[in-house]
Every structure is written in structure tokens, then in C-alpha cells.
mmCIF file of C-alpha atoms in Angstrom:
data_model
loop_
_atom_site.group_PDB
_atom_site.id
_atom_site.type_symbol
_atom_site.label_atom_id
_atom_site.label_comp_id
_atom_site.label_asym_id
_atom_site.label_seq_id
_atom_site.Cartn_x
_atom_site.Cartn_y
_atom_site.Cartn_z
ATOM 1 C CA MET A 1 -53.227 24.200 -33.584
ATOM 2 C CA LYS A 2 -53.056 22.298 -30.297
ATOM 3 C CA LYS A 3 -51.131 19.492 -31.995
ATOM 4 C CA ARG A 4 -48.577 22.002 -33.272
ATOM 5 C CA GLN A 5 -48.169 23.524 -29.812
ATOM 6 C CA LEU A 6 -47.740 20.067 -28.304
ATOM 7 C CA ALA A 7 -45.092 19.200 -30.894
ATOM 8 C CA LEU A 8 -43.232 22.442 -30.192
ATOM 9 C CA SER A 9 -43.359 21.768 -26.432
ATOM 10 C CA LEU A 10 -42.021 18.253 -26.842
ATOM 11 C CA GLY A 11 -39.258 19.573 -29.104
ATOM 12 C CA ALA A 12 -38.278 22.118 -26.498
ATOM 13 C CA ILE A 13 -38.168 19.446 -23.793
ATOM 14 C CA VAL A 14 -36.064 17.058 -25.890
ATOM 15 C CA GLY A 15 -33.779 19.866 -27.017
ATOM 16 C CA GLY A 16 -33.378 21.004 -23.433
ATOM 17 C CA THR A 17 -32.510 17.462 -22.403
ATOM 18 C CA PHE A 18 -29.771 17.246 -25.041
ATOM 19 C CA LEU A 19 -28.444 20.652 -24.024
ATOM 20 C CA TYR A 20 -28.384 19.546 -20.387
ATOM 21 C CA GLN A 21 -26.535 16.370 -21.233
ATOM 22 C CA ALA A 22 -24.042 18.238 -23.388
ATOM 23 C CA SER A 23 -23.505 20.734 -20.596
ATOM 24 C CA ALA A 24 -22.968 17.929 -18.077
ATOM 25 C CA GLU A 25 -20.463 16.283 -20.380
ATOM 26 C CA ALA A 26 -18.642 19.556 -20.955
ATOM 27 C CA SER A 27 -18.333 20.126 -17.201
ATOM 28 C CA ALA A 28 -17.090 16.603 -16.479
ATOM 29 C CA SER A 29 -13.460 17.908 -16.531
ATOM 30 C CA THR A 30 -14.008 20.228 -13.552
ATOM 31 C CA VAL A 31 -15.272 19.704 -10.026
ATOM 32 C CA GLN A 32 -16.387 22.112 -7.321
ATOM 33 C CA VAL A 33 -14.798 21.492 -3.905
ATOM 34 C CA LYS A 34 -17.256 20.403 -1.205
ATOM 35 C CA ALA A 35 -16.935 20.186 2.568
ATOM 36 C CA GLY A 36 -14.591 17.380 3.517
ATOM 37 C CA ASP A 37 -12.829 17.241 0.145
ATOM 38 C CA THR A 38 -9.024 17.029 -0.005
ATOM 39 C CA LEU A 39 -6.672 16.795 -2.958
ATOM 40 C CA TRP A 40 -6.040 13.181 -2.035
ATOM 41 C CA SER A 41 -9.754 12.228 -1.850
ATOM 42 C CA LEU A 42 -10.413 13.949 -5.189
ATOM 43 C CA SER A 43 -7.402 12.289 -6.838
ATOM 44 C CA THR A 44 -8.671 8.901 -5.673
ATOM 45 C CA LYS A 45 -12.248 9.626 -6.791
ATOM 46 C CA TYR A 46 -11.184 10.688 -10.288
ATOM 47 C CA HIS A 47 -8.392 8.101 -10.723
ATOM 48 C CA THR A 48 -5.519 10.584 -10.871
ATOM 49 C CA THR A 49 -2.730 11.737 -8.526
ATOM 50 C CA VAL A 50 -2.309 14.638 -6.093
ATOM 51 C CA ASP A 51 0.677 15.916 -8.099
ATOM 52 C CA ALA A 52 -1.351 15.852 -11.335
ATOM 53 C CA LEU A 53 -4.189 17.827 -9.703
ATOM 54 C CA LYS A 54 -1.750 20.389 -8.311
ATOM 55 C CA SER A 55 -0.006 20.720 -11.663
ATOM 56 C CA VAL A 56 -3.117 21.214 -13.816
ATOM 57 C CA ASN A 57 -4.554 23.724 -11.306
ATOM 58 C CA LYS A 58 -1.212 25.472 -10.658
ATOM 59 C CA LEU A 59 -1.422 24.833 -6.894
ATOM 60 C CA SER A 60 1.681 25.397 -4.779
ATOM 61 C CA SER A 61 0.293 23.620 -1.697
ATOM 62 C CA ASN A 62 -2.266 20.960 -0.766
ATOM 63 C CA THR A 63 -4.735 23.566 0.520
ATOM 64 C CA ILE A 64 -8.119 23.859 -1.228
ATOM 65 C CA HIS A 65 -11.329 25.620 -0.133
ATOM 66 C CA ILE A 66 -15.063 24.970 -0.356
ATOM 67 C CA GLY A 67 -16.562 26.268 -3.588
ATOM 68 C CA GLN A 68 -13.227 26.286 -5.430
ATOM 69 C CA THR A 69 -13.441 24.924 -8.994
ATOM 70 C CA LEU A 70 -10.694 22.442 -9.871
ATOM 71 C CA SER A 71 -9.802 21.061 -13.271
ATOM 72 C CA ILE A 72 -9.450 17.295 -13.507
ATOM 73 C CA PRO A 73 -6.522 16.021 -15.640
ATOM 74 C CA SER A 74 -7.721 15.050 -19.101
ATOM 75 C CA ALA A 75 -6.910 11.368 -18.614
ATOM 76 C CA SER A 76 -9.479 11.274 -15.813
ATOM 77 C CA THR A 77 -12.416 13.355 -17.096
ATOM 78 C CA SER A 78 -14.881 10.487 -17.024
ATOM 79 C CA GLN A 79 -17.234 10.404 -14.111
ATOM 80 C CA PRO A 80 -16.034 8.237 -11.198
ATOM 81 C CA SER A 81 -17.696 4.910 -10.642
ATOM 82 C CA ASN A 82 -18.312 3.178 -7.348
ATOM 83 C CA LYS A 83 -18.510 -0.164 -9.091
ATOM 84 C CA GLU A 84 -15.335 -2.180 -8.669
ATOM 85 C CA GLU A 85 -13.833 -3.140 -11.996
ATOM 86 C CA LYS A 86 -13.268 -6.809 -12.489
ATOM 87 C CA PRO A 87 -9.633 -7.399 -13.521
ATOM 88 C CA SER A 88 -9.305 -8.661 -17.043
ATOM 89 C CA ALA A 89 -7.557 -11.901 -17.793
ATOM 90 C CA PRO A 90 -3.894 -11.609 -18.767
ATOM 91 C CA ALA A 91 -3.207 -11.069 -22.454
ATOM 92 C CA THR A 92 -1.179 -14.266 -22.309
ATOM 93 C CA GLY A 93 -0.537 -16.786 -19.567
ATOM 94 C CA SER A 94 2.184 -14.548 -18.108
ATOM 95 C CA THR A 95 1.110 -10.923 -18.623
ATOM 96 C CA TYR A 96 -1.578 -8.613 -17.218
ATOM 97 C CA LYS A 97 -2.917 -5.304 -18.552
ATOM 98 C CA VAL A 98 -3.228 -2.633 -15.837
ATOM 99 C CA GLN A 99 -6.811 -1.464 -15.168
ATOM 100 C CA SER A 100 -8.117 1.791 -13.678
ATOM 101 C CA GLY A 101 -7.587 1.746 -9.898
ATOM 102 C CA ASP A 102 -4.830 -0.881 -9.963
ATOM 103 C CA THR A 103 -1.702 -0.616 -7.819
ATOM 104 C CA LEU A 104 1.356 -2.855 -7.741
ATOM 105 C CA TRP A 105 0.101 -4.281 -4.459
ATOM 106 C CA LYS A 106 -3.339 -5.126 -5.885
ATOM 107 C CA VAL A 107 -1.839 -6.795 -8.966
ATOM 108 C CA ALA A 108 0.698 -8.716 -6.881
ATOM 109 C CA THR A 109 -2.071 -9.931 -4.554
ATOM 110 C CA ARG A 110 -4.230 -11.124 -7.467
ATOM 111 C CA PHE A 111 -1.414 -13.235 -8.822
ATOM 112 C CA ASN A 112 -0.069 -14.490 -5.455
ATOM 113 C CA MET A 113 3.175 -12.562 -5.800
ATOM 114 C CA SER A 114 5.011 -10.052 -3.643
ATOM 115 C CA VAL A 115 5.444 -6.437 -4.769
ATOM 116 C CA GLU A 116 9.225 -6.960 -4.835
ATOM 117 C CA GLU A 117 8.834 -9.947 -7.181
ATOM 118 C CA LEU A 118 6.505 -8.003 -9.483
ATOM 119 C CA LYS A 119 8.883 -5.017 -9.630
ATOM 120 C CA ARG A 120 11.906 -7.244 -10.252
ATOM 121 C CA LEU A 121 10.135 -9.217 -12.996
ATOM 122 C CA ASN A 122 9.187 -5.972 -14.787
ATOM 123 C CA ALA A 123 12.421 -4.049 -14.023
ATOM 124 C CA LEU A 124 10.446 -1.326 -12.215
ATOM 125 C CA SER A 125 12.370 1.168 -10.095
ATOM 126 C CA SER A 126 9.271 2.697 -8.452
ATOM 127 C CA ASN A 127 5.700 1.753 -7.497
ATOM 128 C CA ILE A 128 4.158 3.816 -10.329
ATOM 129 C CA ILE A 129 2.136 1.991 -13.006
ATOM 130 C CA TYR A 130 -0.301 3.306 -15.603
ATOM 131 C CA ILE A 131 -3.561 2.187 -17.238
ATOM 132 C CA ASN A 132 -3.092 -0.308 -20.126
ATOM 133 C CA GLN A 133 0.512 -0.989 -19.130
ATOM 134 C CA THR A 134 1.338 -4.669 -19.703
ATOM 135 C CA LEU A 135 3.014 -6.350 -16.728
ATOM 136 C CA LYS A 136 4.645 -9.736 -16.505
ATOM 137 C CA VAL A 137 2.994 -11.529 -13.602
ATOM 138 C CA ASN A 138 4.948 -14.758 -13.252
ATOM 139 C CA GLY A 139 7.562 -16.903 -14.961
ATOM 140 C CA SER A 140 5.107 -19.349 -16.533
ATOM 141 C CA ASN A 141 2.933 -19.163 -19.647
ATOM 142 C CA SER A 142 0.117 -21.078 -17.978
ATOM 143 C CA ALA A 143 -0.846 -18.738 -15.150
ATOM 144 C CA PRO A 144 -4.534 -19.085 -14.211
ATOM 145 C CA THR A 145 -6.890 -16.129 -14.549
ATOM 146 C CA PRO A 146 -7.083 -14.379 -11.156
ATOM 147 C CA THR A 147 -10.364 -14.445 -9.285
ATOM 148 C CA THR A 148 -11.589 -12.779 -6.113
ATOM 149 C CA SER A 149 -14.978 -14.480 -5.856
ATOM 150 C CA LYS A 150 -13.831 -17.586 -4.005
ATOM 151 C CA PRO A 151 -11.209 -17.577 -1.229
ATOM 152 C CA ALA A 152 -8.245 -19.855 -1.690
ATOM 153 C CA GLU A 153 -8.195 -23.061 0.282
ATOM 154 C CA THR A 154 -6.102 -22.656 3.416
ATOM 155 C CA PRO A 155 -2.925 -24.759 3.169
ATOM 156 C CA SER A 156 -1.891 -26.923 6.086
ATOM 157 C CA LYS A 157 1.374 -28.262 7.448
ATOM 158 C CA ASP A 158 1.990 -31.945 8.045
ATOM 159 C CA ALA A 159 2.634 -33.738 11.337
ATOM 160 C CA ASN A 160 6.344 -32.889 11.102
ATOM 161 C CA GLY A 161 5.632 -29.175 10.951
ATOM 162 C CA THR A 162 6.516 -28.812 7.271
ATOM 163 C CA TYR A 163 4.644 -27.429 4.280
ATOM 164 C CA LYS A 164 4.935 -28.354 0.582
ATOM 165 C CA VAL A 165 5.138 -25.295 -1.674
ATOM 166 C CA GLN A 166 2.199 -25.024 -4.090
ATOM 167 C CA ARG A 167 1.967 -23.228 -7.423
ATOM 168 C CA GLY A 168 1.476 -19.482 -6.841
ATOM 169 C CA ASP A 169 3.036 -19.523 -3.356
ATOM 170 C CA SER A 170 5.481 -16.877 -2.176
ATOM 171 C CA LEU A 171 7.357 -16.560 1.105
ATOM 172 C CA SER A 172 5.140 -13.663 2.187
ATOM 173 C CA LYS A 173 1.962 -15.623 1.434
ATOM 174 C CA ILE A 174 3.155 -18.702 3.337
ATOM 175 C CA ALA A 175 4.408 -16.609 6.262
ATOM 176 C CA SER A 176 1.063 -14.803 6.484
ATOM 177 C CA THR A 177 -0.874 -18.090 6.344
ATOM 178 C CA PHE A 178 1.055 -19.589 9.266
ATOM 179 C CA HIS A 179 1.293 -16.327 11.248
ATOM 180 C CA ILE A 180 5.068 -15.946 11.192
ATOM 181 C CA SER A 181 7.329 -13.346 9.586
ATOM 182 C CA VAL A 182 9.213 -13.816 6.320
ATOM 183 C CA SER A 183 12.541 -13.405 8.130
ATOM 184 C CA GLU A 184 11.634 -16.219 10.554
ATOM 185 C CA LEU A 185 10.565 -18.483 7.688
ATOM 186 C CA LYS A 186 13.840 -17.824 5.848
ATOM 187 C CA GLN A 187 15.946 -18.391 8.967
ATOM 188 C CA ILE A 188 14.190 -21.655 9.886
ATOM 189 C CA ASN A 189 14.848 -22.998 6.389
ATOM 190 C CA GLY A 190 18.304 -21.493 5.892
ATOM 191 C CA LEU A 191 17.154 -19.416 2.897
ATOM 192 C CA THR A 192 19.304 -16.520 1.671
ATOM 193 C CA SER A 193 16.774 -15.177 -0.873
ATOM 194 C CA ASN A 194 13.006 -15.053 -1.390
ATOM 195 C CA THR A 195 13.093 -17.682 -4.155
ATOM 196 C CA ILE A 196 11.125 -20.908 -3.566
ATOM 197 C CA TYR A 197 9.932 -23.615 -5.952
ATOM 198 C CA VAL A 198 6.906 -25.874 -6.349
ATOM 199 C CA ASN A 199 6.972 -29.030 -4.132
ATOM 200 C CA GLN A 200 9.781 -27.618 -1.982
ATOM 201 C CA GLN A 201 9.393 -28.714 1.645
ATOM 202 C CA LEU A 202 9.527 -25.785 4.077
ATOM 203 C CA LYS A 203 9.780 -26.025 7.853
ATOM 204 C CA ILE A 204 7.046 -23.891 9.355
ATOM 205 C CA SER A 205 7.769 -23.947 13.090
ATOM 206 C CA LYS A 206 11.081 -23.786 14.907
ATOM 207 C CA SER A 207 10.159 -26.976 16.758
ATOM 208 C CA SER A 208 10.626 -28.840 13.455
ATOM 209 C CA GLN A 209 14.388 -28.270 13.574
ATOM 210 C CA THR A 210 16.923 -28.945 16.290
ATOM 211 C CA THR A 211 19.629 -26.407 15.500
ATOM 212 C CA THR A 212 17.693 -23.196 15.950
ATOM 213 C CA PRO A 213 16.831 -21.746 19.414
ATOM 214 C CA THR A 214 13.108 -21.510 20.198
ATOM 215 C CA THR A 215 13.223 -17.983 21.649
ATOM 216 C CA THR A 216 11.897 -15.646 18.991
ATOM 217 C CA THR A 217 13.616 -12.555 20.393
ATOM 218 C CA THR A 218 17.091 -14.027 19.814
ATOM 219 C CA THR A 219 16.678 -14.504 16.069
ATOM 220 C CA THR A 220 19.919 -13.503 14.339
ATOM 221 C CA SER A 221 20.119 -11.601 11.099
ATOM 222 C CA THR A 222 22.981 -10.261 9.008
ATOM 223 C CA SER A 223 21.004 -7.321 7.673
ATOM 224 C CA THR A 224 19.050 -5.938 10.659
ATOM 225 C CA PRO A 225 19.704 -5.732 14.409
ATOM 226 C CA SER A 226 18.614 -8.775 16.413
ATOM 227 C CA THR A 227 18.090 -6.945 19.682
ATOM 228 C CA SER A 228 14.688 -6.021 21.005
ATOM 229 C CA ASN A 229 13.505 -2.384 20.993
ATOM 230 C CA GLY A 230 11.707 -2.350 24.340
ATOM 231 C CA LYS A 231 9.063 -5.045 23.870
ATOM 232 C CA LEU A 232 9.440 -5.055 20.083
ATOM 233 C CA ASN A 233 11.791 -7.330 18.160
ATOM 234 C CA VAL A 234 13.375 -5.010 15.611
ATOM 235 C CA SER A 235 14.154 -7.678 13.003
ATOM 236 C CA GLN A 236 10.553 -8.870 12.964
ATOM 237 C CA MET A 237 9.220 -5.316 13.024
ATOM 238 C CA ILE A 238 11.190 -4.330 9.908
ATOM 239 C CA SER A 239 10.455 -7.601 8.133
ATOM 240 C CA ASP A 240 6.733 -7.215 8.820
ATOM 241 C CA ALA A 241 6.784 -3.608 7.595
ATOM 242 C CA LYS A 242 8.492 -4.497 4.304
ATOM 243 C CA ARG A 243 5.846 -7.128 3.557
ATOM 244 C CA TYR A 244 3.377 -4.319 2.881
ATOM 245 C CA ILE A 245 5.421 -2.262 0.418
ATOM 246 C CA GLY A 246 3.016 -1.150 -2.301
ATOM 247 C CA VAL A 247 -0.130 -1.172 -0.133
ATOM 248 C CA PRO A 248 -2.113 1.985 -1.074
ATOM 249 C CA TYR A 249 -2.625 4.965 1.204
ATOM 250 C CA LYS A 250 -5.991 5.314 2.923
ATOM 251 C CA TRP A 251 -6.871 8.074 5.365
ATOM 252 C CA GLY A 252 -7.394 6.476 8.787
ATOM 253 C CA GLY A 253 -6.495 3.048 7.361
ATOM 254 C CA THR A 254 -5.113 0.393 9.713
ATOM 255 C CA THR A 255 -5.282 -2.764 7.566
ATOM 256 C CA PRO A 256 -3.434 -4.128 4.491
ATOM 257 C CA SER A 257 -6.288 -2.858 2.310
ATOM 258 C CA GLY A 258 -4.949 0.661 2.972
ATOM 259 C CA PHE A 259 -2.837 2.505 5.592
ATOM 260 C CA ASP A 260 -2.250 6.058 6.681
ATOM 261 C CA CYS A 261 1.136 6.790 8.276
ATOM 262 C CA SER A 262 0.219 6.187 11.927
ATOM 263 C CA GLY A 263 -2.158 3.333 11.024
ATOM 264 C CA PHE A 264 0.770 1.579 9.341
ATOM 265 C CA ILE A 265 2.893 1.860 12.511
ATOM 266 C CA TYR A 266 -0.025 0.615 14.604
ATOM 267 C CA TYR A 267 -0.604 -2.435 12.395
ATOM 268 C CA VAL A 268 3.091 -3.406 12.320
ATOM 269 C CA THR A 269 3.616 -3.057 16.082
ATOM 270 C CA LYS A 270 0.408 -4.872 17.021
ATOM 271 C CA GLN A 271 1.777 -8.000 15.308
ATOM 272 C CA GLN A 272 4.015 -8.326 18.382
ATOM 273 C CA ILE A 273 2.367 -6.435 21.239
ATOM 274 C CA SER A 274 -1.018 -5.217 22.425
ATOM 275 C CA THR A 275 -0.959 -1.483 21.754
ATOM 276 C CA THR A 276 -3.122 1.613 21.401
ATOM 277 C CA ARG A 277 -4.048 3.154 18.049
ATOM 278 C CA TYR A 278 -2.191 6.459 18.366
ATOM 279 C CA THR A 279 -2.157 9.366 15.940
ATOM 280 C CA THR A 280 1.206 10.673 14.729
ATOM 281 C CA ALA A 281 1.110 13.307 17.481
ATOM 282 C CA GLY A 282 0.216 10.558 19.962
ATOM 283 C CA TYR A 283 3.237 8.445 19.012
ATOM 284 C CA TRP A 284 5.405 11.547 19.334
ATOM 285 C CA SER A 285 4.073 12.182 22.861
ATOM 286 C CA VAL A 286 4.496 8.646 24.250
ATOM 287 C CA SER A 287 7.867 7.833 22.663
ATOM 288 C CA THR A 288 11.351 8.593 24.011
ATOM 289 C CA PRO A 289 13.625 10.978 22.071
ATOM 290 C CA VAL A 290 16.870 9.551 20.646
ATOM 291 C CA SER A 291 19.716 11.587 19.187
ATOM 292 C CA ASN A 292 21.088 8.816 16.970
ATOM 293 C CA PRO A 293 18.232 6.736 15.488
ATOM 294 C CA GLN A 294 18.625 2.972 15.269
ATOM 295 C CA PRO A 295 16.649 0.544 13.074
ATOM 296 C CA GLY A 296 13.169 0.197 14.542
ATOM 297 C CA ASP A 297 13.018 3.758 15.894
ATOM 298 C CA LEU A 298 10.268 6.084 14.692
ATOM 299 C CA VAL A 299 11.100 9.148 12.584
ATOM 300 C CA PHE A 300 8.799 12.165 12.521
ATOM 301 C CA PHE A 301 8.136 14.966 10.043
ATOM 302 C CA ASN A 302 6.182 18.218 9.815
ATOM 303 C CA THR A 303 4.347 18.153 6.475
ATOM 304 C CA TYR A 304 1.288 20.411 6.568
ATOM 305 C CA SER A 305 0.799 22.026 10.002
ATOM 306 C CA SER A 306 2.755 22.737 13.162
ATOM 307 C CA GLY A 307 4.049 19.736 15.081
ATOM 308 C CA PRO A 308 4.497 16.121 13.934
ATOM 309 C CA THR A 309 2.103 15.228 11.090
ATOM 310 C CA HIS A 310 3.871 12.299 9.413
ATOM 311 C CA MET A 311 5.965 9.364 10.571
ATOM 312 C CA GLY A 312 7.780 6.195 9.521
ATOM 313 C CA ILE A 313 10.038 3.396 10.772
ATOM 314 C CA TYR A 314 13.797 3.935 10.542
ATOM 315 C CA LEU A 315 15.584 1.105 8.683
ATOM 316 C CA GLY A 316 19.203 2.237 8.974
ATOM 317 C CA ASN A 317 21.526 3.858 6.428
ATOM 318 C CA ARG A 318 19.332 7.004 6.434
ATOM 319 C CA GLN A 319 16.388 5.010 5.034
ATOM 320 C CA PHE A 320 12.874 4.754 6.459
ATOM 321 C CA ILE A 321 9.639 2.970 5.507
ATOM 322 C CA HIS A 322 6.320 4.816 5.662
ATOM 323 C CA ALA A 323 2.813 5.086 4.214
ATOM 324 C CA GLY A 324 2.880 8.193 2.015
ATOM 325 C CA SER A 325 -0.290 9.867 0.761
ATOM 326 C CA SER A 326 0.901 9.780 -2.873
ATOM 327 C CA THR A 327 3.041 6.633 -2.781
ATOM 328 C CA GLY A 328 1.421 4.172 -0.383
ATOM 329 C CA VAL A 329 3.841 2.073 1.666
ATOM 330 C CA THR A 330 7.343 2.701 0.346
ATOM 331 C CA ILE A 331 10.966 3.221 1.406
ATOM 332 C CA ALA A 332 12.408 6.740 1.321
ATOM 333 C CA SER A 333 15.598 8.514 2.325
ATOM 334 C CA LEU A 334 16.022 11.089 5.086
ATOM 335 C CA ASP A 335 18.393 12.861 2.681
ATOM 336 C CA ASN A 336 15.609 13.372 0.121
ATOM 337 C CA SER A 337 15.135 17.119 -0.385
ATOM 338 C CA TYR A 338 11.456 16.919 0.596
ATOM 339 C CA TRP A 339 11.920 14.897 3.776
ATOM 340 C CA SER A 340 15.171 16.493 4.970
ATOM 341 C CA LYS A 341 13.517 19.934 5.210
ATOM 342 C CA ARG A 342 10.605 18.517 7.204
ATOM 343 C CA TYR A 343 12.430 16.134 9.540
ATOM 344 C CA LEU A 344 11.641 16.743 13.239
ATOM 345 C CA GLY A 345 13.633 13.931 14.864
ATOM 346 C CA ALA A 346 13.559 10.307 15.988
ATOM 347 C CA LYS A 347 11.963 8.653 18.995
ATOM 348 C CA ARG A 348 11.847 5.124 20.427
ATOM 349 C CA PHE A 349 8.450 3.479 20.953
ATOM 350 C CA SER A 350 8.237 0.646 23.487
ATOM 351 C CA LYS A 351 4.601 0.510 24.641
#
């Protein structure tokens, strides 16, 4: 009799365990909002987008409240993992299959490319990619498998101030290594595009040529103004900003691993001057209003509460570059229906 009771008890425990697991699996497609949660943090945690969350839950704004139950889009019902996925090797020597959590910027970094090169090679018109999408990663069939376990050996310039281009190099990578901007590197070497080739000799410092002035603030450019915006050189500011197109959004982020809107401005400006880490409202307060924005000026928007809550750098021709919560660093238009309704004005930052 005791054996039978023990067997029944064990059966109940095992059955309860299976029921619990089944219940947990059934509830994996919903989540209950906790203190500190935002649509963006939940979209990141469950590998989806803010727009997808809003769509599946029929939300008309980004506002959510504690205790609210949200449905997770079906493509992301699996439980999130804190373990970083190791990128798989390309299917061939020149392609790569997109993994969960990938962005164009991450893929470009793994293969020593710029985001612009990756988009051009794959004929992409936006920064959106999807899991299992196959991307071309370079023009060769013998590309090495990317690795993040061992840092690349730091290249060096020779006694004449020149550098020989290595396999996998790009202008942005070389410029970053030698602490100059892409526009400076192109001007020093008389380049009209971002194309370079293996074994090409590049001048790294202006002292290695005799025809270019040594004053960095007088650099000329046919595409952006060469004058200085207060203490900031506008050409360098815009060139530096464009280097990070595709970098993902990160709340409070101030490094190329992730930016928020004001953190992006802070990082770009501190490449030239010593400056304070302001919030968007802080930049608005310390900057000077301008009625007709020029390249390098800051543009401000009201996105979710009263006053300035978002910002970017004006590029000219009604275009601006910014770190958007759903796009990462990207270029947008002031005439876009979303931004035009929220535009507050432009100001000039010179501190």
C-alpha cells in the first residue's frame, strides 16, 4: 500500500513538472511589464523591434505601464539569452548569414568593412537586415573567418609617414588607427572615393607631403563647409559622424558600441574639443539659436515629452544625422513626416 502511494506521489510530481514546463512554454510569447521596462529595452531583450511590439499589441504610443501584459512577436518567442552568439563562418569565402542580434555595423566591423561598403555591395537602401539573410561581405572568395578572440595587430607607418594597405583595410579603419578623420586621409592622398587596394601606399600625416597646408582647420572640401563652427571644424565633425552610421542605439551610450542621441553628439564633438556630456535638454540650453541652420549646427525635436527630447547634426540640404532608438546612427530628412511635425529648431554649439 505504501509503495502504491509513493508511486502515485511521484507521478503527481512528475506530471506537475511537465504541466509547469508546458505552461512556461505557452507563456513564452507574452511578458509582464516590470519597473524600468521600455518598449525599446523589451524589443532588444526579445530580439525584435519597437514597431513590431507596438503593432502586435495595437499600441498607438511608446507608453507602457507596470503590470501590463505584452505579446512578443512570434519570430521572437524564445526566451532571451545573455550569452553572446558566436558569428558563424560565411557560407562561402564572400558571404555571411545574419545571426540573431546582428546589425549592419556589427557585420561590417567583423569583416573590416564600412557600413557604406556593406550596403553598396548588397544593394541595401536601409540599415534593416533579418536573421538568416545572406550578405556579401567582400569582393573576394577567400575571406578569412571573422574572429573576436584576438585583437588585430596594430599597423604602423614607416619613417616617411606612409602606410601600406593590408588585406581587409578600409579608409575608416586606417583613419581610426592613426587618429585622423576619413576626410583628412582622403585629402592628404588626393582620393575622390573610399576605394583603396592592397599594397597601396597612403600618406598618413600632412607632414609627409609638401603641397598641403599643415593647419587642420583650413582643410578644404567640395562637399561640406571648411569653416570652423566656433571651436569645431565642421568638415571633420560631419566626417567623424558619418563614420558611425549603422552603430546601434543604446540608452545612455557614448561609445561606438552604442549611442543615444546626445551621447552621439558628445562622442563626435569630443574628437576635437574637451567638452561636457550634456543631455539633449542641456545642449539646447547652452547652444545659440540660429534661424537658418548650417552644416554642423544641432537640430532639436520633441518626441515624447515637453521640450527638446531628441537631437542630431545638420548636414545641409534638409538632411541630418542622428542616433535613433529604432534605427541606430542614420541620416534622415527634416521633411520626413515624422520629424517635420516634431522639429523645434536649430542651435549652434561651440563649447
